[in-house]
Amino acid sequence: MQNQTKIILDTDPGGDDIFALLWLLSLVKQGCVQLVAVTTAEGNVNKSVTFASASQVLNFTGFECIELGKGVVGNTDIEDAAYIHGADGMGNISQTLPDVKHDYACARDSDDIIIDKLNANPGEITLLAIAPLTNLAVAESKSPGILKKAKEVIVMGGAFTVPGNVTSKAEFNIAFNVEAAEVVFKSRNDIVVLPLDITNQLIFTPEMARKVYSHNPEKPVAKFVVQLCDFLTDTSLTYRQTEGKKGFLVHDAATVAYLFYPETLFLQRARVEVETHGKLTKGQTIFDNRHIAKTDANAWVALKVDAANLLASFVEDLKVLLTYNS
Ligand code: BDR
Ligand code: CA
């Protein structure tokens, strides 16, 4: 089909990663997206677990044919986020899903997949980066200039006008590997950034999950959506992710919204830099968004979101997934 957006999803499932993946899979079913590969990374949980989780979800939803990459080893500056996402990165419900289909031992490294696919399709593939940026940075270091061959690089990460979620300054995906983030922000001048400033407003509620469920309760994915949402709602309340509101933050889904529902986001041109050394500020993303000539800008940063409409579109597309799902 023509006009399909070709995407590589770089991900570290992670509950919100899985919700973003389900949204993308709905758009694949609707003919809007060609998911060229899913490259997993170390982040929310370790790289063998993120690989297994992504494989299970792809298998469960009938997409086991999509190539899955395994994460490369990078510097890890902080502890993982299993306390939010569960030890398996998916609310400790992985044992209720069909088995892992992809073979970890034989899988290609995520950075090699990124390099090969971008070389084979220059200017055509959009990279959705919803994990620490290790895979992208290793790809760029191995093959300088490779990230410029992506149509767009869209990153969920950073915190500009709000506190971080790892330290008072740093957001998880940036803080996990600050050197990698720095490499990616230096790789081109049009990185799209979806930071906590807007993702903190994206609270997916148990009511939304039940709306999806009741659209087609027979489908196994319907139950999965409810179970995963309920788990993440509990941990989010415990760890005060949502200021006491019932639900969990679908940070990573903002990247999908940027591509398919751009009317829900307002972006500002800016130069973004990553603090790689500060004793108190390591992992901070800093931007210069003054109204001066932006000759050295490297990014567009989302600073406002129409959360209600974004989430409404998300729920509708998840319902559509249940219409198709086997
Ligand atoms: C980001 O960190 C991870 O825990 C989430 O999956 C998301 O990608 C939010 O800071
Ligand atoms: Ca993630």
mmCIF file of C-alpha atoms and ligand atoms in Angstrom:
data_model
loop_
_atom_site.group_PDB
_atom_site.id
_atom_site.type_symbol
_atom_site.label_atom_id
_atom_site.label_comp_id
_atom_site.label_asym_id
_atom_site.label_seq_id
_atom_site.Cartn_x
_atom_site.Cartn_y
_atom_site.Cartn_z
ATOM 1 C CA MET A 1 0.000 0.000 0.000
ATOM 2 C CA GLN A 2 1.213 3.517 -0.782
ATOM 3 C CA ASN A 3 1.664 6.303 1.776
ATOM 4 C CA GLN A 4 2.391 3.895 4.585
ATOM 5 C CA THR A 5 4.778 5.304 7.162
ATOM 6 C CA LYS A 6 7.738 2.943 7.531
ATOM 7 C CA ILE A 7 8.762 2.660 11.163
ATOM 8 C CA ILE A 8 11.453 1.041 13.287
ATOM 9 C CA LEU A 9 10.368 1.009 16.930
ATOM 10 C CA ASP A 10 13.267 1.074 19.404
ATOM 11 C CA THR A 11 11.768 0.021 22.717
ATOM 12 C CA ASP A 12 12.390 -1.339 26.224
ATOM 13 C CA PRO A 13 9.044 -2.879 27.256
ATOM 14 C CA GLY A 14 7.907 -1.519 29.741
ATOM 15 C CA GLY A 15 4.131 -1.171 30.130
ATOM 16 C CA ASP A 16 3.850 2.156 28.333
ATOM 17 C CA ASP A 17 6.087 0.766 25.565
ATOM 18 C CA ILE A 18 3.627 -2.089 25.118
ATOM 19 C CA PHE A 19 0.699 0.315 24.914
ATOM 20 C CA ALA A 20 2.587 2.328 22.271
ATOM 21 C CA LEU A 21 3.322 -0.892 20.375
ATOM 22 C CA LEU A 22 -0.349 -1.913 20.480
ATOM 23 C CA TRP A 23 -1.296 1.509 19.116
ATOM 24 C CA LEU A 24 1.204 1.086 16.258
ATOM 25 C CA LEU A 25 -0.058 -2.422 15.541
ATOM 26 C CA SER A 26 -3.581 -1.053 15.223
ATOM 27 C CA LEU A 27 -2.269 1.462 12.683
ATOM 28 C CA VAL A 28 -0.491 -1.369 10.857
ATOM 29 C CA LYS A 29 -3.807 -3.207 10.655
ATOM 30 C CA GLN A 30 -5.443 -0.026 9.385
ATOM 31 C CA GLY A 31 -2.875 0.183 6.595
ATOM 32 C CA CYS A 32 -1.202 3.394 7.826
ATOM 33 C CA VAL A 33 2.083 1.883 9.049
ATOM 34 C CA GLN A 34 4.650 -0.604 7.890
ATOM 35 C CA LEU A 35 6.514 -1.804 10.981
ATOM 36 C CA VAL A 36 9.889 -2.619 9.474
ATOM 37 C CA ALA A 37 11.462 -3.936 12.696
ATOM 38 C CA VAL A 38 11.263 -3.713 16.447
ATOM 39 C CA THR A 39 14.629 -3.178 18.094
ATOM 40 C CA THR A 40 14.742 -3.829 21.812
ATOM 41 C CA ALA A 41 16.992 -2.069 24.301
ATOM 42 C CA GLU A 42 18.058 -2.367 27.895
ATOM 43 C CA GLY A 43 16.114 0.054 30.066
ATOM 44 C CA ASN A 44 12.955 -0.557 32.059
ATOM 45 C CA VAL A 45 14.233 -4.122 32.555
ATOM 46 C CA ASN A 46 17.286 -5.921 31.220
ATOM 47 C CA LYS A 47 17.772 -6.550 27.529
ATOM 48 C CA SER A 48 16.910 -10.252 27.478
ATOM 49 C CA VAL A 49 13.621 -9.478 29.241
ATOM 50 C CA THR A 50 12.695 -6.557 26.949
ATOM 51 C CA PHE A 51 13.370 -8.882 23.997
ATOM 52 C CA ALA A 52 11.163 -11.622 25.463
ATOM 53 C CA SER A 53 8.323 -9.205 26.251
ATOM 54 C CA ALA A 54 8.344 -7.667 22.787
ATOM 55 C CA SER A 55 8.410 -11.138 21.232
ATOM 56 C CA GLN A 56 5.459 -12.294 23.310
ATOM 57 C CA VAL A 57 3.382 -9.250 22.409
ATOM 58 C CA LEU A 58 4.192 -9.585 18.686
ATOM 59 C CA ASN A 59 3.362 -13.278 18.813
ATOM 60 C CA PHE A 60 0.175 -12.719 20.785
ATOM 61 C CA THR A 61 -1.093 -10.152 18.280
ATOM 62 C CA GLY A 62 -0.213 -12.131 15.143
ATOM 63 C CA PHE A 63 2.914 -10.139 14.232
ATOM 64 C CA GLU A 64 5.547 -12.776 14.987
ATOM 65 C CA CYS A 65 7.018 -12.275 11.488
ATOM 66 C CA ILE A 66 8.330 -8.817 12.347
ATOM 67 C CA GLU A 67 12.092 -8.867 12.900
ATOM 68 C CA LEU A 68 13.106 -8.302 16.508
ATOM 69 C CA GLY A 69 16.545 -7.039 17.497
ATOM 70 C CA LYS A 70 18.333 -7.588 20.779
ATOM 71 C CA GLY A 71 19.737 -4.663 22.719
ATOM 72 C CA VAL A 72 23.389 -3.760 22.654
ATOM 73 C CA VAL A 73 25.345 -3.216 25.823
ATOM 74 C CA GLY A 74 25.916 0.378 26.812
ATOM 75 C CA ASN A 75 26.732 2.408 29.872
ATOM 76 C CA THR A 76 24.034 2.121 32.445
ATOM 77 C CA ASP A 77 23.964 4.996 34.859
ATOM 78 C CA ILE A 78 20.847 4.211 36.852
ATOM 79 C CA GLU A 79 18.777 1.290 38.109
ATOM 80 C CA ASP A 80 16.006 -0.156 35.987
ATOM 81 C CA ALA A 81 12.267 0.513 36.411
ATOM 82 C CA ALA A 82 10.995 -2.989 37.224
ATOM 83 C CA TYR A 83 9.375 -1.505 40.337
ATOM 84 C CA ILE A 84 6.934 0.300 38.020
ATOM 85 C CA HIS A 85 6.602 -2.166 35.145
ATOM 86 C CA GLY A 86 6.979 -5.536 36.895
ATOM 87 C CA ALA A 87 9.927 -7.941 36.775
ATOM 88 C CA ASP A 88 8.920 -9.040 33.269
ATOM 89 C CA GLY A 89 8.331 -5.457 32.104
ATOM 90 C CA MET A 90 4.654 -6.218 31.597
ATOM 91 C CA GLY A 91 2.944 -6.283 34.940
ATOM 92 C CA ASN A 92 4.041 -9.836 35.806
ATOM 93 C CA ILE A 93 1.418 -11.222 33.428
ATOM 94 C CA SER A 94 3.783 -12.561 30.768
ATOM 95 C CA GLN A 95 3.000 -16.138 31.839
ATOM 96 C CA THR A 96 -0.580 -15.644 30.628
ATOM 97 C CA LEU A 97 0.579 -14.883 27.048
ATOM 98 C CA PRO A 98 1.717 -17.285 24.324
ATOM 99 C CA ASP A 99 5.434 -18.068 24.426
ATOM 100 C CA VAL A 100 8.347 -16.092 23.111
ATOM 101 C CA LYS A 101 8.626 -16.767 19.357
ATOM 102 C CA HIS A 102 11.837 -15.015 18.387
ATOM 103 C CA ASP A 103 15.157 -16.705 19.126
ATOM 104 C CA TYR A 104 17.325 -14.488 21.319
ATOM 105 C CA ALA A 105 20.539 -16.353 20.508
ATOM 106 C CA CYS A 106 20.037 -15.991 16.745
ATOM 107 C CA ALA A 107 18.544 -12.479 16.747
ATOM 108 C CA ARG A 108 20.566 -9.677 15.205
ATOM 109 C CA ASP A 109 21.795 -6.837 17.379
ATOM 110 C CA SER A 110 19.439 -3.859 17.362
ATOM 111 C CA ASP A 111 22.103 -1.417 16.144
ATOM 112 C CA ASP A 112 22.935 -3.640 13.148
ATOM 113 C CA ILE A 113 19.269 -3.805 12.166
ATOM 114 C CA ILE A 114 19.004 -0.016 12.376
ATOM 115 C CA ILE A 115 22.125 0.416 10.220
ATOM 116 C CA ASP A 116 21.072 -2.122 7.593
ATOM 117 C CA LYS A 117 17.479 -0.957 7.258
ATOM 118 C CA LEU A 118 18.409 2.735 7.043
ATOM 119 C CA ASN A 119 21.111 2.044 4.476
ATOM 120 C CA ALA A 120 18.673 0.004 2.412
ATOM 121 C CA ASN A 121 15.899 2.650 2.572
ATOM 122 C CA PRO A 122 17.585 6.068 2.910
ATOM 123 C CA GLY A 123 15.155 8.860 3.821
ATOM 124 C CA GLU A 124 12.222 6.487 4.147
ATOM 125 C CA ILE A 125 12.160 5.040 7.660
ATOM 126 C CA THR A 126 11.028 6.883 10.769
ATOM 127 C CA LEU A 127 12.802 5.863 13.973
ATOM 128 C CA LEU A 128 10.548 5.892 17.013
ATOM 129 C CA ALA A 129 12.882 5.820 20.014
ATOM 130 C CA ILE A 130 11.022 5.090 23.238
ATOM 131 C CA ALA A 131 13.884 3.630 25.285
ATOM 132 C CA PRO A 132 17.302 4.742 26.482
ATOM 133 C CA LEU A 133 19.173 5.757 23.335
ATOM 134 C CA THR A 134 21.933 3.134 23.472
ATOM 135 C CA ASN A 135 21.035 1.282 20.257
ATOM 136 C CA LEU A 136 20.764 4.472 18.212
ATOM 137 C CA ALA A 137 24.025 5.852 19.588
ATOM 138 C CA VAL A 138 25.938 2.634 18.937
ATOM 139 C CA ALA A 139 24.557 2.587 15.391
ATOM 140 C CA GLU A 140 25.713 6.194 14.896
ATOM 141 C CA SER A 141 29.164 5.479 16.352
ATOM 142 C CA LYS A 142 29.650 2.365 14.192
ATOM 143 C CA SER A 143 28.345 4.052 11.063
ATOM 144 C CA PRO A 144 28.716 7.851 11.401
ATOM 145 C CA GLY A 145 25.876 9.713 9.703
ATOM 146 C CA ILE A 146 23.534 6.720 9.698
ATOM 147 C CA LEU A 147 20.819 8.464 11.756
ATOM 148 C CA LYS A 148 20.628 11.161 9.081
ATOM 149 C CA LYS A 149 19.345 8.453 6.759
ATOM 150 C CA ALA A 150 16.169 8.143 8.823
ATOM 151 C CA LYS A 151 13.186 10.111 7.591
ATOM 152 C CA GLU A 152 12.702 11.364 11.129
ATOM 153 C CA VAL A 153 14.037 10.492 14.573
ATOM 154 C CA ILE A 154 11.346 10.845 17.218
ATOM 155 C CA VAL A 155 12.434 10.514 20.830
ATOM 156 C CA MET A 156 10.409 10.129 24.002
ATOM 157 C CA GLY A 157 12.709 11.633 26.581
ATOM 158 C CA GLY A 158 13.843 14.625 28.559
ATOM 159 C CA ALA A 159 12.268 17.153 30.891
ATOM 160 C CA PHE A 160 12.533 20.874 30.218
ATOM 161 C CA THR A 161 10.054 22.919 32.237
ATOM 162 C CA VAL A 162 9.065 20.190 34.710
ATOM 163 C CA PRO A 163 11.085 18.057 37.155
ATOM 164 C CA GLY A 164 12.626 14.781 36.020
ATOM 165 C CA ASN A 165 11.313 11.385 37.023
ATOM 166 C CA VAL A 166 14.662 9.872 38.034
ATOM 167 C CA THR A 167 16.194 12.880 39.732
ATOM 168 C CA SER A 168 14.801 16.368 40.099
ATOM 169 C CA LYS A 169 16.424 17.188 36.749
ATOM 170 C CA ALA A 170 16.659 13.972 34.739
ATOM 171 C CA GLU A 171 14.177 11.830 32.839
ATOM 172 C CA PHE A 172 14.662 8.034 32.637
ATOM 173 C CA ASN A 173 15.472 7.482 28.936
ATOM 174 C CA ILE A 174 18.099 10.223 28.964
ATOM 175 C CA ALA A 175 19.508 9.501 32.419
ATOM 176 C CA PHE A 176 19.928 5.787 31.725
ATOM 177 C CA ASN A 177 22.672 6.484 29.186
ATOM 178 C CA VAL A 178 23.577 10.150 28.974
ATOM 179 C CA GLU A 179 26.443 9.683 26.529
ATOM 180 C CA ALA A 180 24.107 7.891 24.132
ATOM 181 C CA ALA A 181 21.591 10.727 24.375
ATOM 182 C CA GLU A 182 24.320 13.238 23.615
ATOM 183 C CA VAL A 183 25.364 11.309 20.493
ATOM 184 C CA VAL A 184 21.785 11.193 19.223
ATOM 185 C CA PHE A 185 21.136 14.906 19.814
ATOM 186 C CA LYS A 186 24.309 15.713 17.890
ATOM 187 C CA SER A 187 23.393 13.417 14.988
ATOM 188 C CA ARG A 188 21.022 15.734 13.126
ATOM 189 C CA ASN A 189 19.257 19.083 13.436
ATOM 190 C CA ASP A 190 15.644 17.992 13.467
ATOM 191 C CA ILE A 191 15.186 15.486 16.308
ATOM 192 C CA VAL A 192 11.582 15.471 17.522
ATOM 193 C CA VAL A 193 11.372 15.332 21.312
ATOM 194 C CA LEU A 194 8.360 14.284 23.378
ATOM 195 C CA PRO A 195 9.396 15.080 26.959
ATOM 196 C CA LEU A 196 7.811 14.681 30.379
ATOM 197 C CA ASP A 197 6.484 18.238 29.978
ATOM 198 C CA ILE A 198 3.692 16.747 27.891
ATOM 199 C CA THR A 199 3.761 13.025 28.728
ATOM 200 C CA ASN A 200 3.045 13.727 32.412
ATOM 201 C CA GLN A 201 -0.421 14.742 31.222
ATOM 202 C CA LEU A 202 -1.118 11.474 29.418
ATOM 203 C CA ILE A 203 -2.878 9.461 32.096
ATOM 204 C CA PHE A 204 -4.431 6.291 30.718
ATOM 205 C CA THR A 205 -7.160 5.300 33.162
ATOM 206 C CA PRO A 206 -8.760 1.975 34.130
ATOM 207 C CA GLU A 207 -11.990 3.382 32.655
ATOM 208 C CA MET A 208 -10.287 3.801 29.294
ATOM 209 C CA ALA A 209 -8.970 0.231 29.465
ATOM 210 C CA ARG A 210 -12.492 -1.012 30.189
ATOM 211 C CA LYS A 211 -13.889 0.971 27.268
ATOM 212 C CA VAL A 212 -11.437 -0.858 25.042
ATOM 213 C CA TYR A 213 -12.268 -4.185 26.689
ATOM 214 C CA SER A 214 -16.012 -3.860 26.301
ATOM 215 C CA HIS A 215 -15.627 -3.216 22.592
ATOM 216 C CA ASN A 216 -14.762 -6.893 22.142
ATOM 217 C CA PRO A 217 -14.365 -8.804 25.434
ATOM 218 C CA GLU A 218 -13.815 -12.092 23.615
ATOM 219 C CA LYS A 219 -10.411 -11.072 22.323
ATOM 220 C CA PRO A 220 -7.445 -12.046 24.523
ATOM 221 C CA VAL A 221 -5.850 -8.626 23.909
ATOM 222 C CA ALA A 222 -8.886 -6.985 25.544
ATOM 223 C CA LYS A 223 -8.191 -8.722 28.854
ATOM 224 C CA PHE A 224 -4.472 -8.056 28.538
ATOM 225 C CA VAL A 225 -5.090 -4.299 28.164
ATOM 226 C CA VAL A 226 -7.163 -4.262 31.363
ATOM 227 C CA GLN A 227 -4.719 -6.389 33.374
ATOM 228 C CA LEU A 228 -1.673 -4.394 32.328
ATOM 229 C CA CYS A 229 -3.442 -1.088 32.956
ATOM 230 C CA ASP A 230 -4.547 -2.216 36.422
ATOM 231 C CA PHE A 231 -1.029 -3.314 37.378
ATOM 232 C CA LEU A 232 0.517 -0.052 36.181
ATOM 233 C CA THR A 233 -2.200 1.980 37.875
ATOM 234 C CA ASP A 234 -1.302 0.354 41.198
ATOM 235 C CA THR A 235 2.445 0.892 40.901
ATOM 236 C CA SER A 236 1.929 4.412 39.598
ATOM 237 C CA LEU A 237 -0.157 5.289 42.645
ATOM 238 C CA THR A 238 2.424 3.696 44.958
ATOM 239 C CA TYR A 239 5.325 5.580 43.381
ATOM 240 C CA ARG A 240 3.371 8.820 42.884
ATOM 241 C CA GLN A 241 3.693 8.982 39.144
ATOM 242 C CA THR A 242 0.288 10.551 38.552
ATOM 243 C CA GLU A 243 -0.172 12.924 41.519
ATOM 244 C CA GLY A 244 -2.720 10.598 43.054
ATOM 245 C CA LYS A 245 -4.869 10.303 39.935
ATOM 246 C CA LYS A 246 -5.975 6.782 39.047
ATOM 247 C CA GLY A 247 -4.194 5.584 35.926
ATOM 248 C CA PHE A 248 -0.683 5.415 34.510
ATOM 249 C CA LEU A 249 1.396 7.569 32.190
ATOM 250 C CA VAL A 250 1.554 6.432 28.567
ATOM 251 C CA HIS A 251 4.747 8.426 27.919
ATOM 252 C CA ASP A 252 5.844 6.405 24.901
ATOM 253 C CA ALA A 253 2.507 6.670 23.117
ATOM 254 C CA ALA A 254 3.221 10.377 22.550
ATOM 255 C CA THR A 255 5.578 9.391 19.712
ATOM 256 C CA VAL A 256 2.738 7.645 17.889
ATOM 257 C CA ALA A 257 0.471 10.636 18.442
ATOM 258 C CA TYR A 258 3.078 12.975 16.975
ATOM 259 C CA LEU A 259 3.055 10.995 13.724
ATOM 260 C CA PHE A 260 -0.645 10.247 13.350
ATOM 261 C CA TYR A 261 -2.467 12.874 15.434
ATOM 262 C CA PRO A 262 -0.108 15.875 15.152
ATOM 263 C CA GLU A 263 -2.978 18.276 15.870
ATOM 264 C CA THR A 264 -2.742 17.189 19.533
ATOM 265 C CA LEU A 265 0.804 18.512 19.999
ATOM 266 C CA PHE A 266 2.481 21.918 19.879
ATOM 267 C CA LEU A 267 6.229 21.935 19.271
ATOM 268 C CA GLN A 268 8.895 24.538 19.628
ATOM 269 C CA ARG A 269 12.158 24.803 17.692
ATOM 270 C CA ALA A 270 15.144 24.756 20.018
ATOM 271 C CA ARG A 271 18.706 23.724 20.634
ATOM 272 C CA VAL A 272 18.710 20.781 23.037
ATOM 273 C CA GLU A 273 21.757 19.711 25.018
ATOM 274 C CA VAL A 274 22.269 16.930 27.509
ATOM 275 C CA GLU A 275 24.101 17.476 30.779
ATOM 276 C CA THR A 276 26.529 14.545 30.915
ATOM 277 C CA HIS A 277 28.555 15.390 34.005
ATOM 278 C CA GLY A 278 26.822 17.573 36.586
ATOM 279 C CA LYS A 279 26.920 16.179 40.117
ATOM 280 C CA LEU A 280 23.310 17.213 40.676
ATOM 281 C CA THR A 281 22.204 17.705 37.095
ATOM 282 C CA LYS A 282 23.503 14.679 35.161
ATOM 283 C CA GLY A 283 20.898 13.631 32.597
ATOM 284 C CA GLN A 284 19.202 17.011 32.486
ATOM 285 C CA THR A 285 18.022 18.163 29.070
ATOM 286 C CA ILE A 286 18.522 21.862 28.582
ATOM 287 C CA PHE A 287 17.072 23.899 25.771
ATOM 288 C CA ASP A 288 17.559 27.323 24.396
ATOM 289 C CA ASN A 289 14.156 28.338 23.133
ATOM 290 C CA ARG A 290 14.671 32.075 23.191
ATOM 291 C CA HIS A 291 13.270 34.013 20.306
ATOM 292 C CA ILE A 292 16.601 34.477 18.636
ATOM 293 C CA ALA A 293 17.845 33.173 15.307
ATOM 294 C CA LYS A 294 17.845 29.399 15.633
ATOM 295 C CA THR A 295 20.808 28.703 13.398
ATOM 296 C CA ASP A 296 22.168 26.058 15.766
ATOM 297 C CA ALA A 297 18.849 24.433 16.690
ATOM 298 C CA ASN A 298 18.824 20.631 16.583
ATOM 299 C CA ALA A 299 15.301 19.746 17.682
ATOM 300 C CA TRP A 300 11.593 20.338 17.908
ATOM 301 C CA VAL A 301 10.394 19.951 21.479
ATOM 302 C CA ALA A 302 6.744 19.305 22.336
ATOM 303 C CA LEU A 303 5.657 21.633 25.118
ATOM 304 C CA LYS A 304 1.869 21.549 24.922
ATOM 305 C CA VAL A 305 -0.533 18.688 24.418
ATOM 306 C CA ASP A 306 -4.235 18.248 23.941
ATOM 307 C CA ALA A 307 -4.260 15.220 26.233
ATOM 308 C CA ALA A 308 -8.002 14.601 26.073
ATOM 309 C CA ASN A 309 -8.055 14.313 22.300
ATOM 310 C CA LEU A 310 -4.817 12.354 22.119
ATOM 311 C CA LEU A 311 -6.115 9.784 24.609
ATOM 312 C CA ALA A 312 -9.495 9.622 22.894
ATOM 313 C CA SER A 313 -7.817 8.761 19.572
ATOM 314 C CA PHE A 314 -5.640 6.211 21.359
ATOM 315 C CA VAL A 315 -8.668 4.449 22.863
ATOM 316 C CA GLU A 316 -10.454 4.388 19.506
ATOM 317 C CA ASP A 317 -7.452 2.849 17.754
ATOM 318 C CA LEU A 318 -7.049 0.213 20.469
ATOM 319 C CA LYS A 319 -10.689 -0.714 19.901
ATOM 320 C CA VAL A 320 -9.939 -1.113 16.196
ATOM 321 C CA LEU A 321 -7.078 -3.479 17.053
ATOM 322 C CA LEU A 322 -9.588 -5.715 18.833
ATOM 323 C CA THR A 323 -11.685 -5.832 15.709
ATOM 324 C CA TYR A 324 -8.826 -7.387 13.784
ATOM 325 C CA ASN A 325 -6.963 -9.343 16.412
ATOM 326 C CA SER A 326 -6.959 -13.087 16.042
HETATM 327 C C1 BDR B 1 10.273 6.697 29.891
HETATM 328 O O1 BDR B 1 10.980 5.866 30.794
HETATM 329 C C2 BDR B 1 10.478 4.561 30.775
HETATM 330 O O2 BDR B 1 10.336 4.057 32.060
HETATM 331 C C3 BDR B 1 9.171 4.613 30.010
HETATM 332 O O3 BDR B 1 8.970 3.407 29.294
HETATM 333 C C4 BDR B 1 9.361 5.791 29.094
HETATM 334 O O4 BDR B 1 10.007 5.399 27.889
HETATM 335 C C5 BDR B 1 9.546 7.767 30.681
HETATM 336 O O5 BDR B 1 10.456 8.525 31.413
HETATM 337 CA CA CA B 2 10.103 3.055 27.177
#
